[in-house]
Amino acid sequence: PQLREAAKKDKWNIVRGDKVQVIGNHPERGKQGIVKTVIREKDRVIVEGINLGTRQIKGNKERGIPGKTLQIERSIHYSNVNLVDP
């Protein structure tokens, strides 16, 4: 169903580089950021500094590389963001 809804849209008002604000019932409601990526197939956007999640990078003892924990931006549905400044 998600892919069918995305295929119906032919005009997008949110594009890469726009400043948006998180709205709706989202834990980061009210925060603002710049759109890094628009995933049109899934109706989602990735906003700089919003919706951060952790990614574990495995280390290698033989080469002496330690493991790491990285903070990366997760995608958020486009209906949960509002355009502030195009």
CSV table of N, CA and C in Angstrom, one decimal:
chain,number,residue,atom,x,y,z
A,1,PRO,N,0.8,-1.2,0.0
A,1,PRO,CA,0.0,0.0,0.0
A,1,PRO,C,0.8,1.3,0.0
A,2,GLN,N,2.0,1.2,0.7
A,2,GLN,CA,2.8,2.4,0.8
A,2,GLN,C,3.4,2.8,-0.6
A,3,LEU,N,3.8,1.8,-1.3
A,3,LEU,CA,4.4,2.1,-2.6
A,3,LEU,C,3.3,2.6,-3.6
A,4,ARG,N,2.1,2.0,-3.5
A,4,ARG,CA,1.0,2.5,-4.4
A,4,ARG,C,0.7,4.0,-4.1
A,5,GLU,N,0.6,4.4,-2.9
A,5,GLU,CA,0.4,5.8,-2.6
A,5,GLU,C,1.5,6.7,-3.1
A,6,ALA,N,2.7,6.3,-3.0
A,6,ALA,CA,3.8,7.1,-3.5
A,6,ALA,C,3.8,7.2,-5.0
A,7,ALA,N,3.3,6.2,-5.7
A,7,ALA,CA,3.3,6.2,-7.1
A,7,ALA,C,2.2,7.2,-7.6
A,8,LYS,N,1.2,7.5,-6.8
A,8,LYS,CA,0.1,8.4,-7.3
A,8,LYS,C,0.6,9.8,-7.3
A,9,LYS,N,1.6,10.2,-6.5
A,9,LYS,CA,2.0,11.6,-6.5
A,9,LYS,C,2.8,12.0,-7.7
A,10,ASP,N,2.5,13.1,-8.3
A,10,ASP,CA,3.3,13.6,-9.4
A,10,ASP,C,4.0,14.9,-9.1
A,11,LYS,N,3.5,15.6,-8.0
A,11,LYS,CA,4.1,16.9,-7.5
A,11,LYS,C,4.5,16.8,-6.1
A,12,TRP,N,5.8,17.2,-5.8
A,12,TRP,CA,6.3,17.2,-4.4
A,12,TRP,C,6.6,18.6,-4.0
A,13,ASN,N,6.1,19.0,-2.8
A,13,ASN,CA,6.4,20.3,-2.3
A,13,ASN,C,7.6,20.4,-1.4
A,14,ILE,N,8.2,19.2,-1.1
A,14,ILE,CA,9.4,19.1,-0.3
A,14,ILE,C,10.5,18.5,-1.1
A,15,VAL,N,11.6,19.3,-1.2
A,15,VAL,CA,12.7,18.8,-2.0
A,15,VAL,C,14.0,18.9,-1.2
A,16,ARG,N,15.1,18.4,-1.7
A,16,ARG,CA,16.4,18.4,-1.0
A,16,ARG,C,16.8,19.9,-0.8
A,17,GLY,N,17.3,20.2,0.4
A,17,GLY,CA,17.8,21.6,0.6
A,17,GLY,C,16.8,22.5,1.3
A,18,ASP,N,15.5,22.0,1.4
A,18,ASP,CA,14.5,22.8,2.0
A,18,ASP,C,14.6,22.7,3.6
A,19,LYS,N,14.2,23.8,4.2
A,19,LYS,CA,14.2,23.8,5.7
A,19,LYS,C,12.8,23.4,6.1
A,20,VAL,N,12.7,22.3,7.0
A,20,VAL,CA,11.4,21.8,7.4
A,20,VAL,C,11.4,21.7,8.9
A,21,GLN,N,10.1,21.6,9.5
A,21,GLN,CA,9.9,21.5,10.9
A,21,GLN,C,9.1,20.2,11.1
A,22,VAL,N,9.5,19.4,12.2
A,22,VAL,CA,8.8,18.2,12.5
A,22,VAL,C,7.5,18.5,13.2
A,23,ILE,N,6.4,17.9,12.7
A,23,ILE,CA,5.1,18.1,13.3
A,23,ILE,C,4.5,16.8,13.7
A,24,GLY,N,3.2,16.8,14.1
A,24,GLY,CA,2.5,15.6,14.4
A,24,GLY,C,2.9,15.0,15.8
A,25,ASN,N,2.6,13.7,16.0
A,25,ASN,CA,2.9,13.0,17.2
A,25,ASN,C,4.2,12.3,17.1
A,26,HIS,N,5.3,13.1,16.9
A,26,HIS,CA,6.6,12.6,16.8
A,26,HIS,C,7.4,13.0,18.0
A,27,PRO,N,8.3,12.2,18.5
A,27,PRO,CA,9.1,12.5,19.7
A,27,PRO,C,10.0,13.8,19.5
A,28,GLU,N,10.3,14.1,18.2
A,28,GLU,CA,11.2,15.3,18.0
A,28,GLU,C,10.3,16.5,17.4
A,29,ARG,N,9.1,16.5,17.8
A,29,ARG,CA,8.2,17.6,17.3
A,29,ARG,C,8.7,19.0,17.6
A,30,GLY,N,8.7,19.9,16.7
A,30,GLY,CA,9.1,21.2,16.9
A,30,GLY,C,10.5,21.5,16.4
A,31,LYS,N,11.3,20.5,16.2
A,31,LYS,CA,12.7,20.7,15.8
A,31,LYS,C,12.7,21.0,14.3
A,32,GLN,N,13.7,21.8,13.9
A,32,GLN,CA,13.9,22.1,12.5
A,32,GLN,C,15.2,21.6,11.9
A,33,GLY,N,15.2,21.4,10.6
A,33,GLY,CA,16.4,20.9,10.0
A,33,GLY,C,16.3,21.0,8.5
A,34,ILE,N,17.4,20.7,7.8
A,34,ILE,CA,17.4,20.8,6.3
A,34,ILE,C,17.3,19.4,5.8
A,35,VAL,N,16.5,19.2,4.7
A,35,VAL,CA,16.3,17.9,4.1
A,35,VAL,C,17.6,17.5,3.3
A,36,LYS,N,18.1,16.3,3.7
A,36,LYS,CA,19.3,15.8,3.0
A,36,LYS,C,18.9,14.9,1.8
A,37,THR,N,17.9,14.1,2.0
A,37,THR,CA,17.5,13.2,0.9
A,37,THR,C,15.9,13.0,0.9
A,38,VAL,N,15.4,12.9,-0.3
A,38,VAL,CA,13.9,12.6,-0.4
A,38,VAL,C,13.8,11.2,-1.0
A,39,ILE,N,13.1,10.3,-0.3
A,39,ILE,CA,12.9,8.9,-0.8
A,39,ILE,C,11.5,8.9,-1.3
A,40,ARG,N,11.3,9.2,-2.6
A,40,ARG,CA,10.0,9.3,-3.2
A,40,ARG,C,9.3,8.0,-3.3
A,41,GLU,N,10.0,6.9,-3.4
A,41,GLU,CA,9.3,5.6,-3.5
A,41,GLU,C,8.6,5.2,-2.3
A,42,LYS,N,9.1,5.7,-1.1
A,42,LYS,CA,8.5,5.4,0.2
A,42,LYS,C,7.8,6.5,0.9
A,43,ASP,N,7.7,7.7,0.2
A,43,ASP,CA,7.2,8.9,0.9
A,43,ASP,C,7.9,9.3,2.1
A,44,ARG,N,9.2,9.2,2.1
A,44,ARG,CA,10.0,9.6,3.3
A,44,ARG,C,11.1,10.5,3.0
A,45,VAL,N,11.5,11.3,4.0
A,45,VAL,CA,12.6,12.2,3.9
A,45,VAL,C,13.6,12.0,5.0
A,46,ILE,N,14.9,12.3,4.8
A,46,ILE,CA,15.9,12.3,5.8
A,46,ILE,C,16.3,13.7,6.1
A,47,VAL,N,16.2,14.1,7.3
A,47,VAL,CA,16.4,15.5,7.8
A,47,VAL,C,17.7,15.6,8.6
A,48,GLU,N,18.5,16.5,8.4
A,48,GLU,CA,19.8,16.7,9.1
A,48,GLU,C,19.6,16.9,10.6
A,49,GLY,N,20.1,16.0,11.4
A,49,GLY,CA,20.1,16.2,12.8
A,49,GLY,C,18.8,15.8,13.5
A,50,ILE,N,17.9,15.2,12.7
A,50,ILE,CA,16.6,14.8,13.3
A,50,ILE,C,16.4,13.3,13.2
A,51,ASN,N,15.8,12.7,14.2
A,51,ASN,CA,15.5,11.2,14.2
A,51,ASN,C,16.8,10.4,14.1
A,52,LEU,N,17.7,10.7,15.0
A,52,LEU,CA,19.0,10.0,15.1
A,52,LEU,C,18.8,8.6,15.7
A,53,GLY,N,19.5,7.6,15.1
A,53,GLY,CA,19.6,6.3,15.5
A,53,GLY,C,21.0,5.8,15.6
A,54,THR,N,21.3,4.7,16.3
A,54,THR,CA,22.6,4.2,16.4
A,54,THR,C,22.9,3.1,15.5
A,55,ARG,N,24.1,3.1,15.0
A,55,ARG,CA,24.6,2.0,14.1
A,55,ARG,C,25.9,1.4,14.7
A,56,GLN,N,25.9,0.1,15.0
A,56,GLN,CA,27.1,-0.5,15.5
A,56,GLN,C,28.0,-1.0,14.4
A,57,ILE,N,29.3,-0.6,14.5
A,57,ILE,CA,30.3,-1.0,13.6
A,57,ILE,C,31.2,-2.0,14.3
A,58,LYS,N,31.3,-3.2,13.7
A,58,LYS,CA,32.1,-4.3,14.4
A,58,LYS,C,33.6,-4.0,14.2
A,59,GLY,N,34.3,-4.3,15.2
A,59,GLY,CA,35.8,-4.1,15.2
A,59,GLY,C,36.5,-5.4,14.7
A,60,ASN,N,37.8,-5.3,14.6
A,60,ASN,CA,38.6,-6.5,14.1
A,60,ASN,C,39.8,-6.6,15.1
A,61,LYS,N,39.9,-7.6,15.9
A,61,LYS,CA,41.0,-7.7,16.9
A,61,LYS,C,42.3,-8.0,16.2
A,62,GLU,N,42.3,-8.7,15.1
A,62,GLU,CA,43.6,-9.1,14.4
A,62,GLU,C,44.3,-7.8,13.8
A,63,ARG,N,43.5,-6.9,13.3
A,63,ARG,CA,44.0,-5.7,12.7
A,63,ARG,C,44.1,-4.6,13.8
A,64,GLY,N,43.6,-4.8,14.9
A,64,GLY,CA,43.6,-3.7,16.0
A,64,GLY,C,42.6,-2.6,15.8
A,65,ILE,N,41.5,-2.9,15.0
A,65,ILE,CA,40.5,-1.9,14.8
A,65,ILE,C,39.4,-2.0,15.8
A,66,PRO,N,39.2,-1.0,16.6
A,66,PRO,CA,38.1,-1.1,17.7
A,66,PRO,C,36.7,-0.9,17.1
A,67,GLY,N,35.7,-1.5,17.8
A,67,GLY,CA,34.3,-1.3,17.3
A,67,GLY,C,33.9,0.1,17.6
A,68,LYS,N,32.8,0.6,16.9
A,68,LYS,CA,32.3,2.0,17.1
A,68,LYS,C,30.8,2.0,17.1
A,69,THR,N,30.3,3.0,17.7
A,69,THR,CA,28.9,3.3,17.7
A,69,THR,C,28.7,4.6,17.0
A,70,LEU,N,28.0,4.7,15.8
A,70,LEU,CA,27.8,5.9,15.1
A,70,LEU,C,26.3,6.3,15.2
A,71,GLN,N,26.1,7.7,15.2
A,71,GLN,CA,24.8,8.3,15.2
A,71,GLN,C,24.5,8.6,13.7
A,72,ILE,N,23.4,8.0,13.2
A,72,ILE,CA,23.0,8.4,11.8
A,72,ILE,C,21.5,8.8,11.8
A,73,GLU,N,21.2,9.6,10.8
A,73,GLU,CA,19.8,10.1,10.6
A,73,GLU,C,18.9,9.0,10.0
A,74,ARG,N,17.8,8.7,10.6
A,74,ARG,CA,16.8,7.8,10.1
A,74,ARG,C,15.8,8.6,9.3
A,75,SER,N,15.1,7.9,8.4
A,75,SER,CA,14.1,8.6,7.6
A,75,SER,C,12.8,8.8,8.4
A,76,ILE,N,12.1,9.8,8.0
A,76,ILE,CA,10.8,10.2,8.6
A,76,ILE,C,9.8,10.4,7.5
A,77,HIS,N,8.5,10.0,7.8
A,77,HIS,CA,7.5,10.1,6.8
A,77,HIS,C,7.2,11.6,6.5
A,78,TYR,N,7.0,11.9,5.2
A,78,TYR,CA,6.9,13.3,4.7
A,78,TYR,C,5.7,14.0,5.4
A,79,SER,N,4.7,13.2,5.8
A,79,SER,CA,3.5,13.9,6.4
A,79,SER,C,3.8,14.4,7.8
A,80,ASN,N,5.0,14.0,8.4
A,80,ASN,CA,5.4,14.4,9.7
A,80,ASN,C,6.3,15.6,9.7
A,81,VAL,N,6.5,16.2,8.5
A,81,VAL,CA,7.3,17.4,8.4
A,81,VAL,C,6.5,18.5,7.6
A,82,ASN,N,6.8,19.8,8.0
A,82,ASN,CA,6.1,20.9,7.4
A,82,ASN,C,7.2,21.8,6.8
A,83,LEU,N,7.0,22.4,5.6
A,83,LEU,CA,7.9,23.2,5.0
A,83,LEU,C,8.0,24.6,5.7
A,84,VAL,N,9.2,25.0,6.1
A,84,VAL,CA,9.4,26.3,6.7
A,84,VAL,C,9.9,27.3,5.7
A,85,ASP,N,11.0,26.9,5.0
A,85,ASP,CA,11.6,27.9,4.1
A,85,ASP,C,12.1,27.1,2.9
A,86,PRO,N,11.6,27.3,1.7
A,86,PRO,CA,12.0,26.5,0.5
A,86,PRO,C,13.4,26.9,0.0
